[in-house]
Amino acid sequence: MNAAGSPSTNAPIKVLLADDEALVRSGFKVLLDLEDDIMVVGEATNGTEAVERARATRPDVVLMDIRMPKLDGIQATTQITATHGLEQVRVLILTTYDTDEYVFEALQAGASGFLLKDAGPAELLHAIRVVAAGEALLAPRITRRLIGQFTARRTAARAAEDRLAVLTQREREVLALVGQGLSNNEIGAELFLSPATARTHVSHAMAKLGARDRAQLVVIAYQTGLVTPEKA
């Protein structure tokens, strides 16, 4: 990792594979081993092993299935992101999209994004590189539907206004656009800011709200009612 928390450009991205299906793990490993900038450092067949292997190998990215024995992917993600020394480990959740009702909880647990289990090779490689770079993988078409679906079932936090009180008006505007799935470039265009300025506002919002990454900013935007499924 470099000082910014991203993997060094000279070092391969270390990936831990956590899935209870051997064929899935072997398929991912064959694909990833072909890439010069990615290295598989371990495999886990359940959530408990995923936590243990993460502690032992300190990967940059954990490719985490949700449904596993002993400890599911959400619980494993919670433990990994809460473990001292593993703050820079990013968890990329694997989901079947329409059947998994755990993605929102996974983001709350500290996951940096999620990927459809039937994603193609190019999508998987892109997802790993994006998450390893410290960004959140939040495909707007999936994120809006999933987070909107599950937050619609929850009562908006009564303390929402207090929670957002630490933000400036501009940071609220930026947070709302992050919640709608916009990139820094898109936020800049929307608010007539440079992408660098937009990124700075995003970073300030993350720090003030105690968000681990951009994915958790999306969750907060919905939780506080700053963004609603209708707005998205």
Coordinates of N, CA and C in Angstrom, one line a residue:
M1 N 0.8 -1.2 0.0 CA 0.0 0.0 0.0 C 0.9 1.3 0.0
N2 N 0.4 2.3 -0.7 CA 1.2 3.5 -0.6 C 0.6 4.4 0.5
A3 N 1.0 5.6 0.6 CA 0.6 6.5 1.7 C -0.9 6.8 1.6
A4 N -1.4 6.8 0.4 CA -2.8 7.1 0.3 C -3.8 5.9 0.6
G5 N -3.2 4.8 0.8 CA -4.0 3.6 1.2 C -4.3 2.7 0.0
S6 N -3.8 3.1 -1.2 CA -4.0 2.3 -2.4 C -2.8 1.4 -2.6
P7 N -3.0 0.3 -3.3 CA -1.9 -0.6 -3.6 C -0.8 0.1 -4.4
S8 N 0.4 -0.1 -4.2 CA 1.5 0.5 -5.0 C 1.3 0.1 -6.4
T9 N 1.7 1.1 -7.3 CA 1.5 0.8 -8.7 C 2.5 -0.3 -9.2
N10 N 3.6 -0.5 -8.4 CA 4.5 -1.5 -8.7 C 4.2 -2.9 -8.2
A11 N 3.4 -3.0 -7.2 CA 3.0 -4.2 -6.5 C 1.7 -4.8 -7.1
P12 N 1.6 -6.1 -7.2 CA 0.3 -6.6 -7.7 C -0.8 -6.5 -6.7
I13 N -2.0 -6.4 -7.1 CA -3.1 -6.3 -6.2 C -3.3 -7.7 -5.6
K14 N -3.3 -7.8 -4.3 CA -3.5 -9.1 -3.6 C -4.9 -9.4 -3.3
V15 N -5.4 -10.5 -3.8 CA -6.8 -10.9 -3.8 C -7.0 -12.1 -3.0
L16 N -8.0 -12.1 -2.1 CA -8.4 -13.3 -1.3 C -9.8 -13.7 -1.9
L17 N -9.9 -15.0 -2.2 CA -11.2 -15.5 -2.8 C -12.0 -16.2 -1.7
A18 N -13.2 -15.8 -1.4 CA -14.0 -16.4 -0.4 C -15.3 -16.8 -1.0
D19 N -15.4 -18.1 -1.2 CA -16.7 -18.7 -1.8 C -16.7 -20.2 -1.5
D20 N -17.9 -20.7 -1.1 CA -17.9 -22.1 -0.7 C -18.0 -23.0 -1.9
E21 N -18.1 -22.5 -3.1 CA -18.1 -23.4 -4.3 C -16.7 -23.4 -4.9
A22 N -16.1 -24.6 -4.9 CA -14.8 -24.8 -5.4 C -14.7 -24.4 -6.9
L23 N -15.7 -24.7 -7.7 CA -15.6 -24.4 -9.1 C -15.6 -22.9 -9.3
V24 N -16.3 -22.2 -8.5 CA -16.3 -20.7 -8.6 C -14.9 -20.2 -8.3
R25 N -14.4 -20.6 -7.2 CA -13.0 -20.2 -6.7 C -12.0 -20.5 -7.8
S26 N -12.0 -21.7 -8.3 CA -11.0 -22.1 -9.3 C -11.2 -21.3 -10.6
G27 N -12.4 -21.0 -11.0 CA -12.6 -20.2 -12.2 C -12.0 -18.8 -12.0
F28 N -12.3 -18.2 -10.8 CA -11.8 -16.9 -10.6 C -10.2 -16.9 -10.5
K29 N -9.7 -17.9 -9.9 CA -8.2 -18.0 -9.8 C -7.6 -18.1 -11.1
V30 N -8.1 -19.0 -12.0 CA -7.5 -19.1 -13.3 C -7.5 -17.8 -14.1
L31 N -8.6 -17.1 -14.0 CA -8.7 -15.8 -14.6 C -7.7 -14.7 -14.0
L32 N -7.7 -14.7 -12.7 CA -6.9 -13.7 -12.1 C -5.4 -13.9 -12.2
D33 N -5.0 -15.2 -12.2 CA -3.6 -15.6 -12.4 C -3.0 -15.2 -13.7
L34 N -3.9 -14.9 -14.7 CA -3.4 -14.5 -16.0 C -3.0 -13.0 -16.1
E35 N -3.4 -12.3 -15.0 CA -3.2 -10.8 -15.0 C -1.9 -10.5 -14.2
D36 N -1.0 -9.7 -14.9 CA 0.3 -9.4 -14.3 C 0.1 -8.5 -13.0
D37 N -1.0 -7.7 -12.9 CA -1.1 -6.8 -11.8 C -2.0 -7.3 -10.7
I38 N -2.4 -8.6 -10.8 CA -3.3 -9.2 -9.7 C -2.7 -10.5 -9.3
M39 N -2.7 -10.8 -8.0 CA -2.2 -12.0 -7.4 C -3.1 -12.6 -6.4
V40 N -3.6 -13.9 -6.6 CA -4.4 -14.5 -5.6 C -3.5 -15.0 -4.4
V41 N -3.8 -14.5 -3.2 CA -3.0 -14.8 -2.1 C -3.6 -15.9 -1.1
G42 N -4.9 -16.2 -1.4 CA -5.5 -17.2 -0.6 C -6.9 -17.5 -1.0
E43 N -7.5 -18.6 -0.4 CA -8.8 -19.0 -0.7 C -9.5 -19.4 0.6
A44 N -10.8 -19.1 0.7 CA -11.6 -19.5 1.9 C -12.9 -20.1 1.5
T45 N -13.3 -21.1 2.2 CA -14.5 -21.9 1.8 C -15.7 -21.4 2.7
N46 N -15.5 -20.6 3.7 CA -16.6 -20.1 4.5 C -16.2 -18.8 5.1
G47 N -17.1 -18.1 5.8 CA -16.8 -16.8 6.3 C -15.8 -16.8 7.4
T48 N -15.8 -17.8 8.2 CA -14.8 -17.9 9.3 C -13.4 -18.0 8.7
E49 N -13.2 -18.8 7.7 CA -11.9 -18.9 7.0 C -11.5 -17.6 6.4
A50 N -12.5 -16.9 5.8 CA -12.2 -15.6 5.1 C -11.6 -14.6 6.1
V51 N -12.2 -14.6 7.3 CA -11.6 -13.7 8.3 C -10.2 -14.1 8.7
E52 N -10.0 -15.4 8.9 CA -8.7 -15.9 9.3 C -7.6 -15.6 8.2
R53 N -8.0 -15.9 7.0 CA -7.1 -15.7 5.9 C -6.8 -14.3 5.6
A54 N -7.8 -13.4 5.8 CA -7.6 -12.0 5.7 C -6.5 -11.5 6.7
R55 N -6.6 -12.0 7.9 CA -5.7 -11.6 8.9 C -4.3 -12.1 8.6
A56 N -4.2 -13.3 8.0 CA -2.9 -13.9 7.7 C -2.3 -13.3 6.5
T57 N -3.1 -13.0 5.4 CA -2.5 -12.6 4.1 C -2.6 -11.1 3.9
R58 N -3.4 -10.4 4.6 CA -3.6 -9.0 4.5 C -3.8 -8.6 3.0
P59 N -4.8 -9.1 2.4 CA -5.1 -8.8 0.9 C -5.5 -7.4 0.7
D60 N -5.4 -6.9 -0.5 CA -5.9 -5.6 -0.9 C -7.4 -5.7 -1.1
V61 N -7.9 -6.8 -1.6 CA -9.3 -7.0 -1.9 C -9.7 -8.4 -1.5
V62 N -10.9 -8.5 -0.9 CA -11.5 -9.8 -0.6 C -12.7 -9.9 -1.5
L63 N -12.7 -10.9 -2.4 CA -13.9 -11.2 -3.2 C -14.8 -12.1 -2.4
M64 N -15.8 -11.6 -1.9 CA -16.6 -12.2 -0.8 C -18.0 -12.7 -1.3
D65 N -18.3 -14.0 -1.2 CA -19.6 -14.4 -1.5 C -20.5 -14.1 -0.3
I66 N -21.8 -13.9 -0.5 CA -22.6 -13.6 0.7 C -23.0 -14.9 1.4
R67 N -23.5 -15.9 0.7 CA -24.0 -17.1 1.3 C -23.0 -18.2 1.4
M68 N -22.5 -18.3 2.7 CA -21.4 -19.3 3.0 C -21.7 -19.9 4.3
P69 N -21.3 -21.1 4.6 CA -21.5 -21.7 5.9 C -20.7 -21.1 7.0
K70 N -21.0 -21.5 8.2 CA -20.3 -21.1 9.5 C -20.5 -19.6 9.8
L71 N -20.1 -18.8 8.8 CA -20.2 -17.3 8.9 C -20.5 -16.8 7.6
D72 N -21.6 -16.0 7.4 CA -21.9 -15.5 6.1 C -21.1 -14.4 5.7
G73 N -21.2 -13.9 4.4 CA -20.3 -12.9 3.9 C -20.5 -11.6 4.6
I74 N -21.7 -11.3 5.1 CA -21.9 -10.0 5.8 C -21.2 -10.0 7.1
Q75 N -21.4 -11.1 7.9 CA -20.7 -11.2 9.2 C -19.2 -11.2 9.0
A76 N -18.7 -11.9 8.0 CA -17.3 -11.9 7.8 C -16.8 -10.5 7.4
T77 N -17.5 -9.8 6.6 CA -17.2 -8.4 6.2 C -17.1 -7.5 7.4
T78 N -18.1 -7.6 8.3 CA -18.1 -6.8 9.5 C -16.9 -7.1 10.4
Q79 N -16.5 -8.3 10.5 CA -15.3 -8.7 11.3 C -14.0 -8.2 10.7
I80 N -13.9 -8.3 9.4 CA -12.7 -7.9 8.7 C -12.5 -6.4 8.7
T81 N -13.6 -5.6 8.5 CA -13.5 -4.2 8.5 C -13.3 -3.6 9.9
A82 N -13.6 -4.4 10.9 CA -13.5 -3.9 12.3 C -12.2 -4.3 12.9
T83 N -11.4 -5.1 12.2 CA -10.1 -5.7 12.7 C -9.0 -4.7 12.6
H84 N -8.3 -4.4 13.7 CA -7.2 -3.5 13.7 C -6.1 -4.1 12.7
G85 N -5.6 -3.3 11.9 CA -4.5 -3.7 10.9 C -5.1 -4.1 9.6
L86 N -6.4 -4.2 9.5 CA -7.0 -4.5 8.2 C -7.9 -3.4 7.7
E87 N -7.6 -2.2 8.1 CA -8.4 -1.0 7.7 C -8.3 -0.8 6.2
Q88 N -7.2 -1.2 5.6 CA -7.1 -0.9 4.1 C -7.6 -2.0 3.3
V89 N -8.1 -3.1 3.9 CA -8.6 -4.2 3.1 C -10.0 -3.8 2.6
R90 N -10.2 -4.0 1.3 CA -11.5 -3.7 0.7 C -12.2 -5.0 0.4
V91 N -13.5 -5.0 0.7 CA -14.4 -6.2 0.4 C -15.3 -5.9 -0.7
L92 N -15.2 -6.8 -1.7 CA -16.1 -6.7 -2.9 C -17.1 -7.9 -2.8
I93 N -18.3 -7.6 -2.6 CA -19.3 -8.6 -2.3 C -19.9 -9.2 -3.7
L94 N -20.0 -10.5 -3.7 CA -20.6 -11.2 -4.8 C -22.1 -11.4 -4.5
T95 N -23.0 -11.0 -5.4 CA -24.4 -11.2 -5.2 C -25.1 -11.7 -6.5
T96 N -26.2 -12.3 -6.3 CA -27.0 -12.7 -7.4 C -28.1 -11.7 -7.8
Y97 N -28.0 -10.5 -7.1 CA -28.8 -9.4 -7.4 C -30.3 -9.5 -7.0
D98 N -31.1 -10.2 -7.8 CA -32.5 -10.3 -7.5 C -32.9 -11.2 -6.3
T99 N -32.0 -12.1 -6.0 CA -32.3 -13.0 -4.9 C -31.7 -12.7 -3.6
D100 N -30.6 -11.9 -3.6 CA -29.9 -11.6 -2.4 C -30.4 -10.3 -1.8
E101 N -31.0 -10.4 -0.6 CA -31.5 -9.2 0.1 C -30.6 -8.7 1.2
Y102 N -29.3 -8.9 0.9 CA -28.3 -8.5 1.9 C -27.3 -7.5 1.5
V103 N -27.5 -6.9 0.3 CA -26.5 -6.0 -0.2 C -26.4 -4.7 0.6
F104 N -27.6 -4.2 1.0 CA -27.6 -3.0 1.8 C -26.9 -3.2 3.1
E105 N -27.2 -4.4 3.7 CA -26.5 -4.7 5.0 C -25.0 -4.9 4.8
A106 N -24.6 -5.4 3.7 CA -23.2 -5.6 3.4 C -22.5 -4.2 3.3
L107 N -23.1 -3.3 2.6 CA -22.5 -1.9 2.5 C -22.4 -1.3 3.9
Q108 N -23.4 -1.5 4.7 CA -23.4 -1.0 6.1 C -22.2 -1.7 6.9
A109 N -22.0 -2.9 6.6 CA -20.9 -3.7 7.3 C -19.5 -3.2 6.9
G110 N -19.4 -2.4 5.8 CA -18.1 -1.9 5.4 C -17.7 -2.4 4.0
A111 N -18.5 -3.1 3.3 CA -18.1 -3.5 1.9 C -17.9 -2.3 1.0
S112 N -17.0 -2.4 0.1 CA -16.7 -1.3 -0.8 C -17.5 -1.3 -2.1
G113 N -18.3 -2.4 -2.2 CA -19.1 -2.5 -3.5 C -19.6 -3.9 -3.6
F114 N -20.2 -4.1 -4.8 CA -20.7 -5.5 -5.0 C -20.7 -5.7 -6.5
L115 N -20.7 -7.0 -6.8 CA -20.6 -7.4 -8.2 C -21.5 -8.6 -8.5
L116 N -22.2 -8.6 -9.6 CA -23.1 -9.7 -9.9 C -22.3 -10.9 -10.2
K117 N -22.8 -12.0 -9.7 CA -22.0 -13.3 -9.8 C -21.9 -13.8 -11.2
D118 N -22.8 -13.3 -12.1 CA -22.6 -13.7 -13.5 C -21.9 -12.7 -14.3
A119 N -21.2 -11.8 -13.6 CA -20.4 -10.8 -14.4 C -19.3 -11.4 -15.3
G120 N -19.1 -10.8 -16.4 CA -18.0 -11.3 -17.3 C -16.6 -11.1 -16.8
P121 N -15.6 -11.7 -17.4 CA -14.2 -11.5 -16.9 C -13.8 -10.1 -16.9
A122 N -14.1 -9.3 -17.9 CA -13.7 -7.9 -17.9 C -14.3 -7.1 -16.8
E123 N -15.6 -7.4 -16.5 CA -16.2 -6.7 -15.3 C -15.6 -7.0 -14.0
L124 N -15.2 -8.3 -13.8 CA -14.6 -8.7 -12.6 C -13.3 -8.1 -12.4
L125 N -12.4 -8.1 -13.4 CA -11.1 -7.5 -13.4 C -11.2 -6.0 -13.1
H126 N -12.2 -5.3 -13.8 CA -12.4 -3.9 -13.5 C -12.8 -3.6 -12.1
A127 N -13.7 -4.4 -11.6 CA -14.2 -4.3 -10.2 C -13.1 -4.4 -9.2
I128 N -12.2 -5.4 -9.4 CA -11.1 -5.6 -8.4 C -10.2 -4.4 -8.5
R129 N -9.9 -3.9 -9.7 CA -8.9 -2.8 -9.8 C -9.5 -1.5 -9.2
V130 N -10.8 -1.3 -9.4 CA -11.5 -0.1 -8.9 C -11.5 -0.1 -7.4
V131 N -11.9 -1.2 -6.8 CA -12.0 -1.3 -5.4 C -10.6 -1.2 -4.7
A132 N -9.6 -1.9 -5.4 CA -8.2 -1.8 -4.8 C -7.7 -0.4 -4.8
A133 N -8.1 0.4 -5.7 CA -7.7 1.8 -5.8 C -8.3 2.7 -4.8
G134 N -9.2 2.1 -4.0 CA -9.9 2.9 -2.9 C -11.2 3.5 -3.3
E135 N -11.7 3.2 -4.5 CA -13.0 3.7 -4.9 C -14.1 2.7 -4.5
A136 N -15.3 3.1 -4.6 CA -16.4 2.2 -4.4 C -17.0 1.7 -5.8
L137 N -17.3 0.5 -5.9 CA -17.9 0.0 -7.1 C -19.4 0.0 -6.9
L138 N -20.0 1.0 -7.5 CA -21.4 1.2 -7.3 C -22.1 1.5 -8.7
A139 N -22.4 0.5 -9.4 CA -23.1 0.6 -10.7 C -24.4 1.3 -10.4
P140 N -24.7 2.5 -11.0 CA -25.9 3.2 -10.6 C -27.2 2.4 -10.8
R141 N -27.3 1.6 -11.9 CA -28.6 0.9 -12.2 C -28.9 -0.1 -11.1
I142 N -27.8 -0.7 -10.5 CA -28.0 -1.7 -9.5 C -28.2 -1.0 -8.1
T143 N -27.3 -0.1 -7.9 CA -27.3 0.6 -6.6 C -28.6 1.3 -6.2
R144 N -29.1 2.0 -7.2 CA -30.3 2.8 -6.9 C -31.5 1.8 -6.6
R145 N -31.6 0.7 -7.4 CA -32.7 -0.2 -7.2 C -32.5 -0.9 -5.8
L146 N -31.3 -1.4 -5.5 CA -31.2 -2.2 -4.3 C -31.3 -1.3 -3.1
I147 N -30.6 -0.2 -3.0 CA -30.6 0.6 -1.8 C -32.0 1.3 -1.7
G148 N -32.5 1.7 -2.8 CA -33.9 2.2 -2.7 C -34.9 1.2 -2.2
Q149 N -34.7 0.0 -2.7 CA -35.7 -1.0 -2.3 C -35.6 -1.3 -0.8
F150 N -34.4 -1.4 -0.2 CA -34.3 -1.8 1.2 C -34.5 -0.6 2.1
T151 N -34.0 0.6 1.7 CA -34.2 1.7 2.6 C -35.6 2.2 2.6
A152 N -36.4 1.8 1.5 CA -37.8 2.2 1.5 C -38.6 1.5 2.6
R153 N -38.0 0.4 3.1 CA -38.7 -0.4 4.1 C -38.3 0.1 5.5
R154 N -37.4 1.0 5.6 CA -36.9 1.4 6.9 C -37.4 2.8 7.2
T155 N -37.6 3.1 8.4 CA -38.0 4.5 8.8 C -36.8 5.4 8.7
A156 N -37.0 6.5 8.1 CA -35.9 7.5 8.0 C -35.5 7.9 9.4
A157 N -34.2 8.0 9.6 CA -33.6 8.3 10.9 C -34.1 9.6 11.4
R158 N -34.6 9.6 12.7 CA -35.2 10.8 13.3 C -34.1 11.8 13.5
A159 N -32.8 11.3 13.6 CA -31.7 12.3 13.9 C -31.0 12.7 12.6
A160 N -31.7 12.5 11.5 CA -31.0 12.8 10.2 C -30.5 14.2 10.1
E161 N -31.3 15.2 10.6 CA -30.8 16.6 10.5 C -29.6 16.8 11.3
D162 N -29.6 16.2 12.5 CA -28.4 16.4 13.4 C -27.2 15.7 12.8
R163 N -27.4 14.6 12.1 CA -26.3 13.9 11.5 C -25.7 14.7 10.4
L164 N -26.5 15.4 9.6 CA -26.0 16.2 8.5 C -25.6 17.6 8.9
A165 N -25.8 17.9 10.1 CA -25.5 19.3 10.6 C -24.0 19.6 10.4
V166 N -23.2 18.6 10.4 CA -21.7 18.9 10.4 C -21.3 19.3 8.9
L167 N -22.2 19.1 8.0 CA -21.8 19.3 6.6 C -22.2 20.8 6.2
T168 N -21.4 21.3 5.3 CA -21.7 22.6 4.7 C -22.9 22.3 3.7
Q169 N -23.5 23.4 3.2 CA -24.5 23.3 2.2 C -24.0 22.6 0.9
R170 N -22.8 23.0 0.5 CA -22.2 22.4 -0.7 C -21.9 20.9 -0.5
E171 N -21.4 20.6 0.7 CA -21.2 19.2 1.0 C -22.4 18.3 1.0
R172 N -23.6 18.9 1.4 CA -24.8 18.2 1.4 C -25.2 18.0 -0.1
E173 N -25.0 19.0 -0.9 CA -25.4 18.9 -2.3 C -24.5 17.8 -3.0
V174 N -23.2 17.7 -2.6 CA -22.4 16.7 -3.2 C -22.8 15.3 -2.7
L175 N -23.1 15.2 -1.4 CA -23.5 13.9 -0.8 C -24.8 13.4 -1.5
A176 N -25.7 14.3 -1.8 CA -26.9 13.9 -2.5 C -26.6 13.4 -3.9
L177 N -25.7 14.0 -4.6 CA -25.3 13.5 -5.9 C -24.5 12.2 -5.8
V178 N -23.7 12.0 -4.8 CA -23.0 10.7 -4.6 C -24.1 9.7 -4.4
G179 N -25.1 10.0 -3.6 CA -26.2 9.0 -3.3 C -26.9 8.6 -4.6
Q180 N -26.9 9.5 -5.6 CA -27.6 9.2 -6.8 C -26.7 8.4 -7.8
G181 N -25.5 8.1 -7.4 CA -24.6 7.3 -8.2 C -23.7 8.1 -9.1
L182 N -23.6 9.4 -8.9 CA -22.8 10.2 -9.8 C -21.3 10.1 -9.5
S183 N -20.4 10.2 -10.5 CA -19.0 10.2 -10.3 C -18.5 11.6 -10.0
N184 N -17.3 11.7 -9.6 CA -16.7 13.1 -9.3 C -16.8 14.0 -10.5
N185 N -16.6 13.5 -11.7 CA -16.7 14.3 -12.9 C -18.1 14.7 -13.1
E186 N -19.1 13.8 -12.9 CA -20.5 14.2 -13.1 C -20.9 15.2 -12.1
I187 N -20.5 15.0 -10.8 CA -20.8 16.0 -9.8 C -20.3 17.3 -10.1
G188 N -19.0 17.4 -10.6 CA -18.4 18.7 -11.0 C -19.2 19.4 -12.1
A189 N -19.7 18.6 -13.1 CA -20.4 19.2 -14.1 C -21.8 19.7 -13.6
E190 N -22.4 18.9 -12.7 CA -23.7 19.3 -12.2 C -23.6 20.6 -11.4
L191 N -22.5 20.7 -10.6 CA -22.4 21.9 -9.7 C -21.4 22.9 -10.2
F192 N -21.0 22.8 -11.4 CA -20.0 23.7 -12.0 C -18.7 23.8 -11.2
L193 N -18.2 22.6 -10.8 CA -17.0 22.5 -10.1 C -16.0 21.7 -10.9
S194 N -14.7 21.8 -10.6 CA -13.7 20.9 -11.2 C -13.8 19.6 -10.5
P195 N -13.5 18.5 -11.2 CA -13.5 17.2 -10.6 C -12.7 17.1 -9.3
A196 N -11.5 17.8 -9.3 CA -10.7 17.8 -8.1 C -11.4 18.4 -6.9
T197 N -12.2 19.5 -7.2 CA -12.9 20.2 -6.1 C -14.0 19.3 -5.6
A198 N -14.7 18.6 -6.6 CA -15.8 17.7 -6.2 C -15.2 16.6 -5.4
R199 N -14.0 16.0 -5.7 CA -13.4 15.0 -4.9 C -13.1 15.5 -3.5
T200 N -12.6 16.7 -3.4 CA -12.3 17.3 -2.1 C -13.6 17.3 -1.2
H201 N -14.7 17.8 -1.8 CA -15.9 17.9 -1.1 C -16.4 16.4 -0.6
V202 N -16.2 15.5 -1.5 CA -16.5 14.1 -1.2 C -15.7 13.6 0.0
S203 N -14.4 13.9 0.0 CA -13.5 13.5 1.0 C -13.8 14.2 2.4
H204 N -14.2 15.4 2.3 CA -14.6 16.1 3.5 C -15.9 15.5 4.1
A205 N -16.8 15.2 3.3 CA -18.1 14.6 3.7 C -17.8 13.2 4.4
M206 N -16.9 12.5 3.8 CA -16.6 11.2 4.3 C -15.9 11.3 5.7
A207 N -15.0 12.3 5.8 CA -14.4 12.5 7.1 C -15.3 12.9 8.2
K208 N -16.2 13.9 7.9 CA -17.1 14.4 8.8 C -18.2 13.4 9.3
L209 N -18.6 12.5 8.3 CA -19.6 11.6 8.6 C -19.1 10.2 9.1
G210 N -17.8 10.1 9.1 CA -17.1 8.9 9.6 C -17.4 7.7 8.6
A211 N -17.5 8.0 7.3 CA -17.7 7.0 6.3 C -16.4 6.3 5.9
R212 N -16.5 5.0 5.8 CA -15.3 4.3 5.4 C -14.9 4.6 4.0
D213 N -15.9 4.7 3.1 CA -15.6 4.9 1.7 C -16.9 5.5 1.0
R214 N -16.8 5.6 -0.2 CA -17.9 6.2 -1.0 C -19.2 5.4 -0.9
A215 N -19.0 4.1 -0.8 CA -20.2 3.2 -0.7 C -21.0 3.6 0.6
Q216 N -20.3 3.9 1.7 CA -21.1 4.2 2.9 C -21.7 5.6 2.8
L217 N -21.1 6.5 2.0 CA -21.7 7.8 1.8 C -23.1 7.6 1.1
V218 N -23.2 6.6 0.2 CA -24.5 6.4 -0.5 C -25.5 5.9 0.5
V219 N -25.1 5.0 1.4 CA -26.0 4.5 2.4 C -26.5 5.6 3.3
I220 N -25.5 6.5 3.7 CA -25.9 7.6 4.6 C -26.9 8.6 3.9
A221 N -26.7 8.8 2.6 CA -27.5 9.7 1.8 C -29.0 9.2 1.8
Y222 N -29.1 7.9 1.7 CA -30.5 7.3 1.8 C -31.0 7.2 3.2
Q223 N -30.2 6.8 4.1 CA -30.6 6.7 5.5 C -31.2 8.0 6.1
T224 N -30.5 9.1 5.7 CA -30.9 10.4 6.2 C -32.0 11.1 5.4
G225 N -32.4 10.4 4.3 CA -33.5 11.0 3.5 C -33.1 12.0 2.6
L226 N -31.7 12.3 2.5 CA -31.2 13.3 1.6 C -31.5 12.8 0.1
V227 N -31.5 11.5 -0.1 CA -31.8 11.0 -1.3 C -32.9 9.9 -1.1
T228 N -33.9 9.9 -1.9 CA -35.0 8.9 -1.8 C -35.0 8.1 -3.1
P229 N -35.6 6.9 -3.1 CA -35.7 6.2 -4.4 C -36.3 7.0 -5.5
E230 N -37.3 7.9 -5.2 CA -37.9 8.7 -6.2 C -36.9 9.7 -6.8
K231 N -36.1 10.3 -6.0 CA -35.1 11.2 -6.5 C -34.1 10.5 -7.4
A232 N -33.7 9.3 -6.9 CA -32.6 8.6 -7.7 C -33.2 8.1 -9.0

